[in-house]
Short mmCIF file of C-alpha atoms and ligand atoms in Angstrom, two decimals:
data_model
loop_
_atom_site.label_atom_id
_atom_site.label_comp_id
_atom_site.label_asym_id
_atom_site.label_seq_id
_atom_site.Cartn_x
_atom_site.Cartn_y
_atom_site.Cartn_z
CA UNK M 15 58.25 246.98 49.98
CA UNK M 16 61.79 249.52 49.26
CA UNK M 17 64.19 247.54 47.81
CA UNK M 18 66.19 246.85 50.75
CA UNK M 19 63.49 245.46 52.93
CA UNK M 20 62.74 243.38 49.74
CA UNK M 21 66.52 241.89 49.73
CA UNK M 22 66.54 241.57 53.59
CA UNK M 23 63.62 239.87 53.49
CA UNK M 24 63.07 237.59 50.39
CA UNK M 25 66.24 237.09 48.29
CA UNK M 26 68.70 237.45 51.10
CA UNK M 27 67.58 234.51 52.79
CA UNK M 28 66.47 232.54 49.86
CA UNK M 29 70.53 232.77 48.06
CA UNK M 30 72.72 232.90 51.21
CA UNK M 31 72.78 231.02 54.25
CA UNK M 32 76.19 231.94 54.80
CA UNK M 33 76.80 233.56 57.86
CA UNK M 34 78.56 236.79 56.68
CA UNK M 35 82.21 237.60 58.89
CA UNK M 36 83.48 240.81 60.33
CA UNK M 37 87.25 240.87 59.69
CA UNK M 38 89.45 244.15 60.50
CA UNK M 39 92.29 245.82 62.62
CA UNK M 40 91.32 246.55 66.29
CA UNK M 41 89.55 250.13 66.64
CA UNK M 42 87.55 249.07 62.75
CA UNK M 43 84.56 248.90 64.43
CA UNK M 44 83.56 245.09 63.51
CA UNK M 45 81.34 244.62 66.83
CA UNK M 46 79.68 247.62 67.13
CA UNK M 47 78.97 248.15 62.94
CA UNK M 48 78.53 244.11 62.80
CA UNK M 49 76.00 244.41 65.52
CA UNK M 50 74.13 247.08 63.90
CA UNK M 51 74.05 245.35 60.59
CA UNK M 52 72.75 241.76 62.37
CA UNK M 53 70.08 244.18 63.08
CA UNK M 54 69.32 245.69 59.57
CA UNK M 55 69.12 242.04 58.48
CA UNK M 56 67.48 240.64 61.27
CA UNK M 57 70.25 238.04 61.97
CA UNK M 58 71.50 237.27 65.63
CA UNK M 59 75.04 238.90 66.55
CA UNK M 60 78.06 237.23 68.15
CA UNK M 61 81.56 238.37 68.91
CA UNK M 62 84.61 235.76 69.02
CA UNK M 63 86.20 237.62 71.56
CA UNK M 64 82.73 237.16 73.86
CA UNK M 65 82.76 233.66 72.81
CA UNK M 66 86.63 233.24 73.77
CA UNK M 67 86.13 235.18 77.21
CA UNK M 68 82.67 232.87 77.91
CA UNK M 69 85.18 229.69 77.08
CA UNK M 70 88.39 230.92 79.35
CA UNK M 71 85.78 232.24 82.27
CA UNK M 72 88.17 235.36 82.10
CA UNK M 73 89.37 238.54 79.99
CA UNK M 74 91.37 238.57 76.98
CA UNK M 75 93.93 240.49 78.87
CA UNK M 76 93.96 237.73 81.58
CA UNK M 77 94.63 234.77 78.69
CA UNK M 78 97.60 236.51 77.12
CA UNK M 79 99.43 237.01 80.40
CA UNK M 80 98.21 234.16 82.26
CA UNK M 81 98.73 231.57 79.57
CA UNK M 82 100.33 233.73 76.48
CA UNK M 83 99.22 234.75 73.20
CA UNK M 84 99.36 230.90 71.56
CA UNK M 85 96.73 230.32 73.87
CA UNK M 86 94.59 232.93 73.59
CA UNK M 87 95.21 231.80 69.33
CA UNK M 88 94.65 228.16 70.23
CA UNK M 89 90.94 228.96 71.38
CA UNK M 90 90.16 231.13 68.63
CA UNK M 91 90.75 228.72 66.40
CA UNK M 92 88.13 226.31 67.84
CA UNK M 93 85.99 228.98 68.83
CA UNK M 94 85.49 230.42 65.10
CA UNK M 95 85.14 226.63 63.70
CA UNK M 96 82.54 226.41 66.27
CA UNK M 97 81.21 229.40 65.15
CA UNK M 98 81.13 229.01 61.32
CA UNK M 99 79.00 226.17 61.49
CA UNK M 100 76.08 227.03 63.64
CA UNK M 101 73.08 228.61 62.04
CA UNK M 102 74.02 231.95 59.80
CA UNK M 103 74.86 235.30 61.79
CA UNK M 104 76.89 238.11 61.67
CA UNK M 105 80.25 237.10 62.95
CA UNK M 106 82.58 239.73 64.59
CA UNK M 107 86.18 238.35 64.98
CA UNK M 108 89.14 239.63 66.54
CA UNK M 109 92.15 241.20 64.42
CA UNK M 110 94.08 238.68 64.41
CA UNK M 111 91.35 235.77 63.49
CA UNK M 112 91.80 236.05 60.08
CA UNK M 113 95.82 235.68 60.12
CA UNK M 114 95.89 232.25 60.87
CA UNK M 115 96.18 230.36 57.35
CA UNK M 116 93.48 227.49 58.34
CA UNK M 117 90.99 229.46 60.17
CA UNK M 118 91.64 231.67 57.37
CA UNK M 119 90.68 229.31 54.88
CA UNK M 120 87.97 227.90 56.34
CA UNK M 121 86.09 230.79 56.76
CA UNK M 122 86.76 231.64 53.23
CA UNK M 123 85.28 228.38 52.31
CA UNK M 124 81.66 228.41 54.93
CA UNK M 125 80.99 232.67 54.99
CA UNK M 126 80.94 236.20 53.54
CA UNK M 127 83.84 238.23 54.65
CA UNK M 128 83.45 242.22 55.44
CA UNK M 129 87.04 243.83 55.42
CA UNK M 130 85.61 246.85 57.57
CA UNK M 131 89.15 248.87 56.43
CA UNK M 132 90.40 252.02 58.46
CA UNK M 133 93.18 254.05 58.18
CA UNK M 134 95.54 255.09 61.13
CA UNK M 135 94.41 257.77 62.52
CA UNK M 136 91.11 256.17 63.05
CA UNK M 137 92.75 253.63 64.61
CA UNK M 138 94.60 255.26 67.00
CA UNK M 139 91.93 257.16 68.09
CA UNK M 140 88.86 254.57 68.67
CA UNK M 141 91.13 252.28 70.55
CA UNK M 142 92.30 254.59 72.77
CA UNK M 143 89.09 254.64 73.69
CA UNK M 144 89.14 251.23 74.79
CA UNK M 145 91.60 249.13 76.83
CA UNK M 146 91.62 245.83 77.57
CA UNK M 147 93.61 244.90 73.99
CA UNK M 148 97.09 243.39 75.10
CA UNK M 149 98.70 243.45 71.77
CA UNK M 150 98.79 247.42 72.16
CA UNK M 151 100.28 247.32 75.36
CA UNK M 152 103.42 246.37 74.16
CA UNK M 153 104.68 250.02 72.87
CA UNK M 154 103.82 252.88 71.38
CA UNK M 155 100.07 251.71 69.83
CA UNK M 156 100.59 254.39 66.92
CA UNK M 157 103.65 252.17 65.98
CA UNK M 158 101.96 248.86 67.06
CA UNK M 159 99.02 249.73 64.59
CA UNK M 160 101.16 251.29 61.66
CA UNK M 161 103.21 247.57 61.60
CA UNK M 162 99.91 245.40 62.01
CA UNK M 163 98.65 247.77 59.13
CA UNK M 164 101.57 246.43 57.18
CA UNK M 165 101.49 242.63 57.99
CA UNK M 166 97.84 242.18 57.47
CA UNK M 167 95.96 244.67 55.34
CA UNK M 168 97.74 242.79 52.19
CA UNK M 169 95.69 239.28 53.93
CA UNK M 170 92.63 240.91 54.85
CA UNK M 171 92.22 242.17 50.79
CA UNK M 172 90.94 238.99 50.00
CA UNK M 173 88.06 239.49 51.70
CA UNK M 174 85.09 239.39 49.56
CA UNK M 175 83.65 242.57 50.21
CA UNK M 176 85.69 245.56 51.59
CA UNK M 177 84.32 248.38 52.95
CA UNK M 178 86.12 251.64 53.86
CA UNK M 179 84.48 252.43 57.39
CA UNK M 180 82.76 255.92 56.88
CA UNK M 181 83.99 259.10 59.29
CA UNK M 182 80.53 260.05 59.08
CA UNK M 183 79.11 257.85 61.50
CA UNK M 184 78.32 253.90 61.90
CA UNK M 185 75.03 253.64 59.61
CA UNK M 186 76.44 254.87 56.82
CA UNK M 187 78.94 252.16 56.92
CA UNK M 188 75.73 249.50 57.72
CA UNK M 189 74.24 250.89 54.36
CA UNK M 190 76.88 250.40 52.34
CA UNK M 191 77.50 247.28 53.91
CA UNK M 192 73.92 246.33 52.66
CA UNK M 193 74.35 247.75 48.99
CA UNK M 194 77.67 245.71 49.10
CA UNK M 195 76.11 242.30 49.57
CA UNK M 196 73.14 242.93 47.63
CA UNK M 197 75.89 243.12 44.86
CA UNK M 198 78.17 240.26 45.95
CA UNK M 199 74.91 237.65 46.01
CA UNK M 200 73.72 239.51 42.38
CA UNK M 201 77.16 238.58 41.05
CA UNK M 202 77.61 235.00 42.46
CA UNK M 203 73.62 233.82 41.80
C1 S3P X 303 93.62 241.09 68.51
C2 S3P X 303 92.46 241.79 68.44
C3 S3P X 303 91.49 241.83 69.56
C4 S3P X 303 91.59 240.55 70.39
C5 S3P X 303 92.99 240.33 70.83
C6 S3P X 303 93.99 240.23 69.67
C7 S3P X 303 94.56 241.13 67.34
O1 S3P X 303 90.14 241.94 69.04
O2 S3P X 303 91.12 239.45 69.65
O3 S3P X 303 93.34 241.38 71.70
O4 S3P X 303 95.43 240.25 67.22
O5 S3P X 303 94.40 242.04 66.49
P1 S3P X 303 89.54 243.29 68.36
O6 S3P X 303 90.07 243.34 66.95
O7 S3P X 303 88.08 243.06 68.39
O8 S3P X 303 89.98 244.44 69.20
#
């Protein structure tokens, strides 16, 4: 058995149940990186935002200007508490999850937090990609990101594990996602 297979499989499990949480600026890549890494450890996936769109019965975009951003926060909230207590997973949350001070703490308190940390440019880029993200409709998204860069990367540091995503491609980051943890349970066992 390599080494990895032999901490997915045996001491993974055996000193964690702690579901381990995907925390990050829009455009980090916390779905599609936390998806492939629920795979390398053969844990189920879930995404807050799918969770928050399954509980409204429509989009993100729809919440914020149908009912307004404190809404949108509002089920979040209850959606991640939900969350943090079912069986362990890999846990993608939206940006913003991690900002509020009791969701904050709580998910300090139940799970392993993964700061998946990007700079600008990389931002910019993979969420232009993407629509569908209200908070960047509101002005120039370069600017938008830049200030959000600001206001939370100082919050998201105290994750326990922080990961600079790799320009070289998604499984790189999974890998040293992997190595990460393996260290994090080696120093807290
Ligand atoms: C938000 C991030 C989005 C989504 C919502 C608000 C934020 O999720 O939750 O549009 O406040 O940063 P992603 O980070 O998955 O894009």
């Amino acid at each position: 058995m390599t080494a990895t297979l032999l901490f997915m499989n045996t001491i993974l499990p055996s000193v964690s149940d702690k579901s381990i949480v995907m925390i990050g600026l829009m455009g980090a890549g916390k779905s599609s990186i936390g998806r492939r890494l629920a795979d390398a450890l053969d844990l189920e996936f879930v995404d807050t935002d799918d969770e928050i769109v399954k509980a409204a019965g429509c989009s993100i975009a729809d919440i914020f200007e149908i009912y307004g951003e404190q809404a949108f926060r509002d089920l979040e909230e209850r959606v991640i508490e939900r969350l943090i207590h079912e069986p362990r997973r890999v846990i993608a949350t939206g940006g913003g999850a991690y900002m509020h001070p009791d969701t904050r703490e709580r998910i300090d308190e139940t799970t392993v937090t993964v700061w998946l940390r990007a700079d600008l440019d990389i931002l910019v880029e993979r969420t232009g990609r993407r629509g569908g993200r209200p908070l960047l409709e509101q002005g120039d998204p370069r600017e938008i990101l830049k200030s959000l860069i600001d206001k939370r990367y100082p919050v998201y540091a105290g994750a326990d594990i922080v990961i600079d995503t790799s320009p070289d491609g998604h499984d790189i980051t999974v890998q040293q996602i992997v190595s990460a943890l393996q260290e994090y349970i080696k120093a807290s066992t």
